[in-house]
Tab-separated table of C-alpha atoms in Angstrom:
chain	number	residue	atom	x	y	z
S	143	UNK	CA	-102.432	40.543	-52.141
S	144	UNK	CA	-104.838	39.839	-54.221
S	145	UNK	CA	-105.326	35.923	-54.996
S	146	UNK	CA	-104.802	36.644	-58.236
S	147	UNK	CA	-101.012	37.579	-57.265
S	148	UNK	CA	-101.015	34.604	-54.725
S	149	UNK	CA	-101.843	31.832	-57.476
S	150	UNK	CA	-99.168	33.730	-59.481
S	151	UNK	CA	-96.809	33.097	-56.701
S	152	UNK	CA	-97.545	29.349	-56.329
S	153	UNK	CA	-96.965	28.586	-59.874
S	154	UNK	CA	-93.223	30.576	-59.892
S	155	UNK	CA	-93.048	28.760	-56.092
S	156	UNK	CA	-91.215	25.491	-58.163
S	157	UNK	CA	-88.811	28.176	-60.581
S	158	UNK	CA	-88.151	29.963	-57.109
S	159	UNK	CA	-86.941	27.204	-55.360
S	160	UNK	CA	-84.659	25.668	-57.930
S	161	UNK	CA	-82.848	29.146	-58.538
S	162	UNK	CA	-82.003	29.174	-54.974
S	163	UNK	CA	-81.111	25.845	-54.991
S	164	UNK	CA	-79.044	25.745	-57.835
S	165	UNK	CA	-77.787	28.982	-58.768
S	166	UNK	CA	-78.199	30.971	-55.248
S	167	UNK	CA	-76.574	28.828	-52.945
S	168	UNK	CA	-73.773	27.505	-54.690
S	169	UNK	CA	-72.778	31.363	-55.125
S	170	UNK	CA	-73.558	32.132	-51.570
S	171	UNK	CA	-71.913	28.664	-50.556
S	172	UNK	CA	-68.561	29.810	-53.014
S	173	UNK	CA	-68.293	33.034	-51.587
S	174	UNK	CA	-68.341	31.832	-47.351
S	175	UNK	CA	-65.327	28.905	-49.027
S	176	UNK	CA	-63.595	31.920	-50.432
S	177	UNK	CA	-62.949	33.432	-46.840
S	178	UNK	CA	-61.404	30.052	-45.787
S	179	UNK	CA	-57.913	28.536	-45.983
S	180	UNK	CA	-60.034	25.779	-46.538
S	181	UNK	CA	-57.794	22.888	-48.586
S	182	UNK	CA	-57.251	19.066	-47.755
S	183	UNK	CA	-53.971	19.435	-45.116
S	184	UNK	CA	-57.224	21.387	-43.482
S	185	UNK	CA	-60.018	18.988	-44.220
S	186	UNK	CA	-63.607	20.859	-44.236
S	187	UNK	CA	-64.790	19.874	-40.754
S	188	UNK	CA	-62.337	21.353	-38.555
S	189	UNK	CA	-59.130	20.361	-37.112
S	190	UNK	CA	-56.998	19.658	-34.224
S	191	UNK	CA	-53.501	20.414	-32.852
S	192	UNK	CA	-50.809	19.371	-33.690
S	193	UNK	CA	-46.283	20.173	-33.368
S	194	UNK	CA	-44.733	18.504	-36.417
S	195	UNK	CA	-41.334	19.007	-37.964
S	196	UNK	CA	-43.214	21.521	-40.598
S	197	UNK	CA	-44.872	23.328	-37.517
S	198	UNK	CA	-41.405	23.337	-36.192
S	199	UNK	CA	-39.201	24.845	-39.370
S	200	UNK	CA	-42.577	27.290	-39.427
S	201	UNK	CA	-41.751	28.581	-35.970
S	202	UNK	CA	-38.608	29.166	-36.609
S	203	UNK	CA	-38.916	30.702	-39.468
S	204	UNK	CA	-40.725	33.101	-37.908
S	205	UNK	CA	-38.049	33.810	-34.758
S	206	UNK	CA	-39.595	31.620	-32.204
S	207	UNK	CA	-38.082	31.359	-28.927
S	208	UNK	CA	-34.882	28.805	-29.666
S	209	UNK	CA	-35.559	27.308	-26.207
S	210	UNK	CA	-39.077	26.544	-26.470
S	211	UNK	CA	-38.340	25.254	-30.386
S	212	UNK	CA	-35.515	23.244	-28.259
S	213	UNK	CA	-38.224	21.658	-26.376
S	214	UNK	CA	-41.020	21.118	-28.619
S	215	UNK	CA	-38.388	19.379	-30.987
S	216	UNK	CA	-37.580	17.111	-28.880
S	217	UNK	CA	-38.606	13.639	-27.403
S	218	UNK	CA	-38.139	12.997	-23.755
S	219	UNK	CA	-39.820	10.266	-21.167
S	220	UNK	CA	-40.175	11.093	-17.765
S	221	UNK	CA	-41.176	8.661	-14.964
S	222	UNK	CA	-43.735	10.332	-12.689
S	223	UNK	CA	-46.658	9.330	-10.974
S	224	UNK	CA	-49.188	10.665	-13.744
S	225	UNK	CA	-47.579	8.288	-16.135
S	226	UNK	CA	-47.240	5.448	-13.064
S	227	UNK	CA	-51.619	6.006	-12.666
S	228	UNK	CA	-52.289	6.227	-16.463
S	229	UNK	CA	-50.177	2.906	-16.692
S	230	UNK	CA	-52.578	1.519	-13.962
S	231	UNK	CA	-55.472	2.780	-15.810
S	232	UNK	CA	-54.355	1.185	-18.879
S	233	UNK	CA	-54.929	-2.048	-17.033
S	234	UNK	CA	-50.676	-3.437	-16.622
S	235	UNK	CA	-49.849	-5.027	-13.885
S	236	UNK	CA	-49.472	-4.033	-10.796
S	237	UNK	CA	-45.764	-5.705	-9.519
S	238	UNK	CA	-44.536	-4.307	-13.672
S	239	UNK	CA	-45.928	-0.772	-11.688
S	240	UNK	CA	-44.171	-1.119	-8.686
S	241	UNK	CA	-40.962	-2.256	-10.344
S	242	UNK	CA	-41.098	0.817	-12.308
S	243	UNK	CA	-41.602	3.186	-9.079
S	244	UNK	CA	-39.083	1.334	-7.153
S	245	UNK	CA	-36.234	1.587	-9.893
S	246	UNK	CA	-37.187	4.463	-12.428
S	247	UNK	CA	-39.269	6.930	-10.808
S	248	UNK	CA	-37.732	10.449	-11.532
S	249	UNK	CA	-35.492	9.301	-14.192
S	250	UNK	CA	-36.224	11.062	-17.316
S	251	UNK	CA	-35.092	9.565	-21.175
S	252	UNK	CA	-34.351	11.620	-24.621
S	253	UNK	CA	-35.533	9.054	-26.422
S	254	UNK	CA	-37.689	6.336	-27.292
S	255	UNK	CA	-35.149	3.730	-27.646
S	256	UNK	CA	-33.478	4.594	-24.385
S	257	UNK	CA	-36.876	4.443	-22.188
S	258	UNK	CA	-37.564	1.204	-24.169
S	259	UNK	CA	-34.491	-0.517	-23.450
S	260	UNK	CA	-35.082	0.239	-19.539
S	261	UNK	CA	-38.503	-1.170	-19.286
S	262	UNK	CA	-36.937	-4.293	-21.451
S	263	UNK	CA	-34.539	-4.454	-18.166
S	264	UNK	CA	-37.297	-5.225	-15.686
S	265	UNK	CA	-38.317	-8.769	-14.360
S	266	UNK	CA	-42.143	-8.102	-14.400
S	267	UNK	CA	-42.220	-5.979	-18.090
S	268	UNK	CA	-44.546	-7.349	-20.582
S	269	UNK	CA	-43.853	-10.072	-23.201
S	270	UNK	CA	-45.660	-8.825	-25.926
S	271	UNK	CA	-43.723	-5.998	-28.141
S	272	UNK	CA	-46.853	-3.882	-28.928
S	273	UNK	CA	-47.659	-3.802	-25.011
S	274	UNK	CA	-44.457	-2.359	-24.283
S	275	UNK	CA	-44.326	0.410	-26.381
S	276	UNK	CA	-47.985	1.480	-25.809
S	277	UNK	CA	-46.783	1.460	-21.975
S	278	UNK	CA	-43.643	3.866	-23.012
S	279	UNK	CA	-46.458	6.709	-24.628
S	280	UNK	CA	-47.996	6.965	-21.378
S	281	UNK	CA	-44.702	8.365	-19.785
S	282	UNK	CA	-44.246	10.379	-23.037
S	283	UNK	CA	-43.926	14.457	-21.979
S	284	UNK	CA	-42.941	15.825	-25.775
S	285	UNK	CA	-45.492	16.928	-28.349
S	286	UNK	CA	-43.749	16.342	-31.527
S	287	UNK	CA	-46.359	13.963	-33.699
S	288	UNK	CA	-48.484	14.264	-30.943
S	289	UNK	CA	-52.370	14.735	-32.447
S	290	UNK	CA	-54.676	16.453	-29.353
S	291	UNK	CA	-58.311	16.625	-30.554
S	292	UNK	CA	-58.982	19.832	-28.251
S	293	UNK	CA	-57.200	23.237	-27.552
S	294	UNK	CA	-57.494	22.237	-24.068
S	295	UNK	CA	-55.585	19.349	-24.289
S	296	UNK	CA	-52.781	21.173	-26.313
S	297	UNK	CA	-52.418	23.716	-23.905
S	298	UNK	CA	-51.647	21.262	-20.774
S	299	UNK	CA	-49.642	19.456	-22.871
S	300	UNK	CA	-47.929	22.598	-23.431
S	301	UNK	CA	-47.764	23.780	-19.695
S	302	UNK	CA	-46.486	20.385	-18.690
S	303	UNK	CA	-42.842	20.952	-21.045
S	304	UNK	CA	-42.107	24.998	-18.880
S	305	UNK	CA	-41.971	26.538	-22.219
S	306	UNK	CA	-42.415	30.145	-20.673
S	307	UNK	CA	-43.712	31.852	-23.359
S	308	UNK	CA	-45.822	35.130	-23.339
S	309	UNK	CA	-49.359	35.216	-23.637
S	310	UNK	CA	-48.837	36.248	-27.643
S	311	UNK	CA	-46.018	34.180	-28.139
S	312	UNK	CA	-48.921	31.395	-27.015
S	313	UNK	CA	-51.553	31.923	-29.026
S	314	UNK	CA	-49.194	32.380	-31.905
S	315	UNK	CA	-48.294	28.825	-31.527
S	316	UNK	CA	-51.652	27.646	-31.210
S	317	UNK	CA	-52.614	29.073	-33.827
S	318	UNK	CA	-49.849	28.001	-35.668
S	319	UNK	CA	-50.171	24.027	-34.493
S	320	UNK	CA	-53.674	24.247	-35.278
S	321	UNK	CA	-54.407	21.746	-38.696
S	322	UNK	CA	-57.912	22.176	-39.227
S	323	UNK	CA	-59.304	25.633	-41.239
S	324	UNK	CA	-59.596	29.534	-40.485
S	325	UNK	CA	-61.224	32.428	-41.754
S	326	UNK	CA	-59.450	34.255	-43.589
S	327	UNK	CA	-58.935	36.762	-46.300
S	328	UNK	CA	-55.461	36.003	-47.160
S	329	UNK	CA	-57.088	34.229	-50.594
S	330	UNK	CA	-57.729	37.057	-52.513
S	331	UNK	CA	-54.189	39.147	-51.316
S	332	UNK	CA	-52.272	35.476	-52.581
S	333	UNK	CA	-54.485	36.047	-55.921
S	334	UNK	CA	-53.451	40.055	-55.865
S	335	UNK	CA	-50.078	39.189	-55.141
S	336	UNK	CA	-49.030	35.940	-57.437
S	337	UNK	CA	-47.880	36.398	-61.004
S	338	UNK	CA	-49.397	32.767	-62.299
S	339	UNK	CA	-53.302	34.384	-61.590
S	340	UNK	CA	-52.260	37.847	-63.636
S	341	UNK	CA	-50.916	34.963	-66.719
S	342	UNK	CA	-53.869	33.458	-65.706
S	343	UNK	CA	-56.442	36.482	-66.247
S	344	UNK	CA	-54.427	37.126	-69.511
S	345	UNK	CA	-54.922	33.881	-71.507
S	346	UNK	CA	-58.578	34.164	-70.143
S	347	UNK	CA	-58.776	37.657	-72.199
S	348	UNK	CA	-57.604	36.246	-74.954
S	349	UNK	CA	-60.021	33.140	-74.944
S	350	UNK	CA	-63.202	35.015	-74.073
S	351	UNK	CA	-62.488	37.847	-76.949
S	352	UNK	CA	-61.210	35.890	-79.716
S	353	UNK	CA	-63.638	32.804	-79.069
S	354	UNK	CA	-66.607	35.117	-78.366
S	355	UNK	CA	-66.073	37.172	-81.893
S	356	UNK	CA	-65.928	33.938	-82.993
S	357	UNK	CA	-68.711	32.540	-81.582
S	358	UNK	CA	-70.757	35.679	-82.426
S	359	UNK	CA	-69.379	36.608	-85.748
S	360	UNK	CA	-69.522	33.032	-87.597
S	361	UNK	CA	-72.568	31.969	-86.107
S	362	UNK	CA	-74.320	35.244	-87.421
S	363	UNK	CA	-72.849	34.723	-90.896
S	364	UNK	CA	-73.796	31.314	-90.844
S	365	UNK	CA	-77.711	32.128	-90.204
S	366	UNK	CA	-77.332	34.898	-92.964
S	367	UNK	CA	-76.115	32.878	-95.519
S	368	UNK	CA	-78.243	30.062	-94.702
S	369	UNK	CA	-81.314	31.853	-94.526
S	370	UNK	CA	-80.657	32.811	-98.180
S	371	UNK	CA	-80.552	29.146	-99.680
S	372	UNK	CA	-83.164	26.441	-100.674
S	373	UNK	CA	-84.459	25.263	-97.386
S	374	UNK	CA	-83.680	22.137	-98.391
S	375	UNK	CA	-80.108	23.280	-98.080
S	376	UNK	CA	-80.116	25.256	-95.384
S	377	UNK	CA	-81.196	22.460	-93.488
S	378	UNK	CA	-78.737	20.329	-94.728
S	379	UNK	CA	-75.957	23.016	-94.221
S	380	UNK	CA	-77.061	23.463	-90.450
S	381	UNK	CA	-77.495	20.308	-89.471
S	382	UNK	CA	-73.570	19.743	-90.086
S	383	UNK	CA	-72.940	22.877	-88.179
S	384	UNK	CA	-74.796	21.979	-85.836
S	385	UNK	CA	-72.819	18.578	-85.167
S	386	UNK	CA	-69.655	20.473	-82.638
S	387	UNK	CA	-72.571	21.207	-80.367
S	388	UNK	CA	-74.632	17.760	-80.022
S	389	UNK	CA	-71.155	14.977	-80.585
S	390	UNK	CA	-69.671	14.774	-76.829
S	391	UNK	CA	-66.710	16.216	-75.786
S	392	UNK	CA	-64.351	14.021	-75.581
S	393	UNK	CA	-65.430	12.670	-78.754
S	394	UNK	CA	-64.977	16.063	-80.304
S	395	UNK	CA	-61.531	17.154	-79.183
S	396	UNK	CA	-60.518	13.453	-80.202
S	397	UNK	CA	-61.567	14.107	-83.997
S	398	UNK	CA	-59.378	17.427	-83.113
S	399	UNK	CA	-56.558	15.295	-81.808
S	400	UNK	CA	-56.476	13.258	-85.077
S	401	UNK	CA	-56.740	16.427	-87.447
S	402	UNK	CA	-53.692	18.389	-85.495
S	403	UNK	CA	-51.522	16.188	-83.754
S	404	UNK	CA	-48.038	15.099	-85.053
S	405	UNK	CA	-49.372	11.765	-86.604
S	406	UNK	CA	-52.578	13.748	-87.571
S	407	UNK	CA	-53.992	14.237	-91.116
S	408	UNK	CA	-52.717	17.621	-91.500
S	409	UNK	CA	-49.220	16.380	-90.684
S	410	UNK	CA	-49.479	13.887	-92.754
S	411	UNK	CA	-50.769	15.957	-95.602
S	412	UNK	CA	-48.020	18.631	-95.167
S	413	UNK	CA	-45.581	15.884	-94.598
S	414	UNK	CA	-45.665	15.335	-98.267
S	415	UNK	CA	-44.531	18.606	-99.057
S	416	UNK	CA	-41.169	18.895	-96.971
S	417	UNK	CA	-42.984	20.344	-94.004
S	418	UNK	CA	-41.760	18.382	-90.650
S	419	UNK	CA	-44.354	17.210	-88.712
S	420	UNK	CA	-45.951	19.219	-85.239
S	421	UNK	CA	-48.466	18.888	-82.715
S	422	UNK	CA	-50.473	22.052	-83.757
S	423	UNK	CA	-52.307	21.611	-80.572
S	424	UNK	CA	-48.620	22.134	-78.882
S	425	UNK	CA	-45.773	23.214	-80.894
S	426	UNK	CA	-46.106	27.117	-80.263
S	427	UNK	CA	-48.545	29.060	-77.930
S	428	UNK	CA	-49.946	30.596	-81.350
S	429	UNK	CA	-50.646	27.380	-82.945
S	430	UNK	CA	-52.410	26.372	-79.538
S	431	UNK	CA	-54.255	29.226	-78.912
S	432	UNK	CA	-55.435	28.749	-82.555
S	433	UNK	CA	-56.483	25.112	-82.006
S	434	UNK	CA	-58.577	26.764	-78.599
S	435	UNK	CA	-60.609	28.807	-80.423
S	436	UNK	CA	-61.471	27.056	-82.999
S	437	UNK	CA	-62.628	24.033	-80.712
S	438	UNK	CA	-64.609	26.189	-78.576
S	439	UNK	CA	-65.864	28.661	-82.006
S	440	UNK	CA	-67.724	25.951	-83.550
S	441	UNK	CA	-69.257	24.595	-80.782
S	442	UNK	CA	-70.819	28.258	-79.538
S	443	UNK	CA	-71.187	29.236	-83.349
S	444	UNK	CA	-73.245	26.258	-83.903
S	445	UNK	CA	-76.211	28.123	-81.110
S	446	UNK	CA	-75.437	31.092	-82.540
S	447	UNK	CA	-76.326	29.947	-85.840
S	448	UNK	CA	-79.737	27.948	-84.464
S	449	UNK	CA	-80.651	31.371	-82.474
S	450	UNK	CA	-80.194	33.998	-85.166
S	451	UNK	CA	-81.570	31.669	-87.963
S	452	UNK	CA	-84.713	31.836	-85.488
S	453	UNK	CA	-84.641	35.264	-85.349
S	454	UNK	CA	-84.650	36.001	-88.844
S	455	UNK	CA	-87.443	33.376	-89.875
S	456	UNK	CA	-89.444	36.111	-87.483
S	457	UNK	CA	-89.021	38.818	-89.667
S	458	UNK	CA	-92.247	39.637	-91.878
S	459	UNK	CA	-91.326	38.365	-95.726
S	460	UNK	CA	-93.279	41.581	-96.446
S	461	UNK	CA	-90.513	43.481	-95.335
S	462	UNK	CA	-87.823	41.917	-97.009
S	463	UNK	CA	-90.399	41.902	-100.538
S	464	UNK	CA	-90.852	45.332	-100.301
S	465	UNK	CA	-86.849	46.215	-99.981
S	466	UNK	CA	-86.636	44.364	-102.834
S	467	UNK	CA	-89.261	46.452	-104.919
S	468	UNK	CA	-87.532	49.317	-103.843
S	469	UNK	CA	-84.245	48.161	-105.315
S	470	UNK	CA	-82.572	47.179	-102.357
S	471	UNK	CA	-79.985	44.241	-102.849
S	472	UNK	CA	-78.943	41.413	-99.964
S	473	UNK	CA	-76.091	43.337	-98.523
S	474	UNK	CA	-78.565	46.300	-97.732
S	475	UNK	CA	-81.436	43.939	-96.521
S	476	UNK	CA	-78.714	42.094	-94.489
S	477	UNK	CA	-77.610	46.290	-92.980
S	478	UNK	CA	-80.933	47.625	-92.567
S	479	UNK	CA	-83.574	45.113	-92.383
S	480	UNK	CA	-82.205	42.031	-90.577
S	481	UNK	CA	-79.547	42.895	-88.620
S	482	UNK	CA	-81.076	45.858	-86.523
S	483	UNK	CA	-84.096	43.151	-85.953
S	484	UNK	CA	-81.606	40.815	-84.451
S	485	UNK	CA	-80.632	43.619	-81.751
S	486	UNK	CA	-81.909	41.420	-78.953
S	487	UNK	CA	-80.755	37.535	-80.153
S	488	UNK	CA	-77.178	39.542	-80.285
S	489	UNK	CA	-77.383	40.680	-76.571
S	490	UNK	CA	-78.650	37.388	-75.588
S	491	UNK	CA	-76.041	35.261	-77.789
S	492	UNK	CA	-73.269	37.098	-76.679
S	493	UNK	CA	-73.926	38.111	-72.981
S	494	UNK	CA	-74.551	33.689	-72.459
S	495	UNK	CA	-71.231	32.991	-75.117
S	496	UNK	CA	-69.371	35.492	-72.246
S	497	UNK	CA	-70.583	34.216	-68.979
S	498	UNK	CA	-70.274	30.803	-71.001
S	499	UNK	CA	-66.423	30.835	-71.709
S	500	UNK	CA	-65.794	32.394	-68.355
S	501	UNK	CA	-66.324	29.414	-66.365
S	502	UNK	CA	-65.663	26.579	-69.054
S	503	UNK	CA	-62.287	24.551	-69.782
S	504	UNK	CA	-62.989	21.334	-70.443
S	505	UNK	CA	-61.855	21.747	-73.838
S	506	UNK	CA	-58.570	23.581	-72.810
S	507	UNK	CA	-58.476	20.501	-70.075
S	508	UNK	CA	-58.955	17.445	-72.862
S	509	UNK	CA	-57.293	19.282	-75.874
S	510	UNK	CA	-54.174	20.985	-74.695
S	511	UNK	CA	-54.336	20.907	-70.639
S	512	UNK	CA	-53.128	24.599	-70.700
S	513	UNK	CA	-50.460	24.174	-72.718
S	514	UNK	CA	-47.481	24.516	-74.320
S	515	UNK	CA	-46.572	25.613	-70.489
S	516	UNK	CA	-49.173	27.412	-69.171
S	517	UNK	CA	-50.010	29.124	-72.308
S	518	UNK	CA	-53.591	28.269	-72.890
S	519	UNK	CA	-54.055	27.704	-68.648
S	520	UNK	CA	-57.029	30.268	-68.196
S	521	UNK	CA	-58.691	31.292	-65.297
S	522	UNK	CA	-61.322	28.636	-64.566
S	523	UNK	CA	-58.908	26.065	-65.765
S	524	UNK	CA	-56.483	27.546	-63.215
S	525	UNK	CA	-59.110	27.458	-60.425
S	526	UNK	CA	-59.804	23.601	-61.375
S	527	UNK	CA	-56.483	22.683	-60.923
S	528	UNK	CA	-56.019	24.325	-57.541
S	529	UNK	CA	-58.708	23.595	-56.197
S	530	UNK	CA	-60.044	19.895	-57.115
S	531	UNK	CA	-57.028	18.699	-59.780
S	532	UNK	CA	-53.680	19.698	-58.433
S	533	UNK	CA	-50.693	17.783	-58.516
S	534	UNK	CA	-49.126	18.416	-55.650
S	535	UNK	CA	-51.665	16.388	-53.657
S	536	UNK	CA	-53.194	19.114	-51.760
S	537	UNK	CA	-56.641	20.745	-52.996
S	538	UNK	CA	-56.781	23.870	-51.714
S	539	UNK	CA	-60.842	24.926	-51.541
S	540	UNK	CA	-60.289	27.795	-50.147
S	541	UNK	CA	-58.345	29.966	-52.655
S	542	UNK	CA	-60.171	28.104	-55.556
S	543	UNK	CA	-63.423	29.177	-54.115
S	544	UNK	CA	-61.588	32.406	-54.227
S	545	UNK	CA	-60.697	32.528	-57.719
S	546	UNK	CA	-63.797	31.206	-58.894
S	547	UNK	CA	-66.000	34.267	-56.890
S	548	UNK	CA	-63.303	36.511	-59.230
S	549	UNK	CA	-65.397	34.998	-62.367
S	550	UNK	CA	-68.964	36.009	-60.696
S	551	UNK	CA	-67.644	39.367	-59.807
S	552	UNK	CA	-66.748	39.835	-64.050
S	553	UNK	CA	-69.874	37.837	-65.233
S	554	UNK	CA	-72.225	40.434	-63.653
S	555	UNK	CA	-69.817	43.484	-64.623
S	556	UNK	CA	-70.012	42.122	-68.046
S	557	UNK	CA	-73.789	41.572	-68.302
S	558	UNK	CA	-74.725	44.842	-67.164
S	559	UNK	CA	-72.397	46.324	-69.313
S	560	UNK	CA	-74.115	44.337	-72.524
S	561	UNK	CA	-77.551	45.501	-71.208
S	562	UNK	CA	-75.786	49.382	-71.228
S	563	UNK	CA	-74.247	48.645	-74.336
S	564	UNK	CA	-77.463	47.380	-76.037
S	565	UNK	CA	-79.636	50.223	-74.746
S	566	UNK	CA	-81.765	47.141	-72.443
S	567	UNK	CA	-84.399	49.444	-71.803
S	568	UNK	CA	-85.404	50.218	-75.111
S	569	UNK	CA	-85.657	46.770	-76.439
S	570	UNK	CA	-88.411	46.158	-73.802
S	571	UNK	CA	-90.452	49.304	-74.502
S	572	UNK	CA	-93.743	49.096	-75.325
S	573	UNK	CA	-94.067	49.750	-79.353
S	574	UNK	CA	-95.754	53.298	-80.275
S	575	UNK	CA	-98.547	51.897	-82.190
S	576	UNK	CA	-99.725	50.830	-78.746
S	577	UNK	CA	-99.576	54.062	-76.938
């Protein structure tokens, strides 16, 4: 490799490192998480083995052995030598242990209270209720609601119950009792089979299509109209239309709420004409979509306006003057001179806005929160609620990552489509005059 190439690579190294850290690595990690069932319930660093009432219900629904279910769900205490040795290791007095051996050895109790009552009848029992309860746990033979940190401890506890399970049943019971995350492709199967994902996909298609058309179309309209205005007036109107982008999202949405709520400006104004007040953000799905598109549209249009205005100003003035000499009107200038020169800015703005809209949801969250019902619950907001803001309390990181990966794939496909649609290769070829 030449010295110049090494020198250029050295200059590119910081950008490459930042790209890997802030773009490539998050995408790769999201893809990894999407193949797990990681959630609040499982944790992110592994889990333990636990037979809970929910596990019992799951085993029953799967048709597990009836006798095994009864043994797993029962709570029994057996006074044996293993329990006495555990009591001795725990520091209980020799007289208390000897009294248990002489009076209770070999007895079985089906409940904690019965066993505690039997221990209370002993003369040398601990005087502390807490110590007495701890003593009962040393003789417990049930695995219900007992947390085992390793699989070996869990298997050892199961063997003491004499469940007589087949190897396949033992494996199934162990997998069901495991509370940590596992590798799985079930997230994608779930996304395909749930009706709510199709509703979110349809909402995203509506949101991206209409908002994108407004962003690019209105931004182009603003850029062209302000181009033909005097410079002072053009700067004034561009500043006004750029305000939505520089305002904090919370303040910007609050202004829209003041405008559209049932106690807002529009309802107050229309009430003088006999129109009952309505919250236009959530009155109907159509009203909600109109407000959502406008809220996001004005933000996106301001960016398009700036880019298109800069691109139009870079067009050689001689071309416009020559067209005027040839008798071209404003519309003909726009159609035959300005728009052909804006292919690259339109491609960039369209691709950027598409990717941005696919993953954006903050303005929807602040305005309608996906309502009314789920009418404006787009895919990105749907994934956010599942992974980070679930009302049920169990945040499903793995499923949310799978939904996010779908957006990544759609974004890549959309970018390739735009490059082909706008004939990207022809835009980067050298001018003919250089050949």
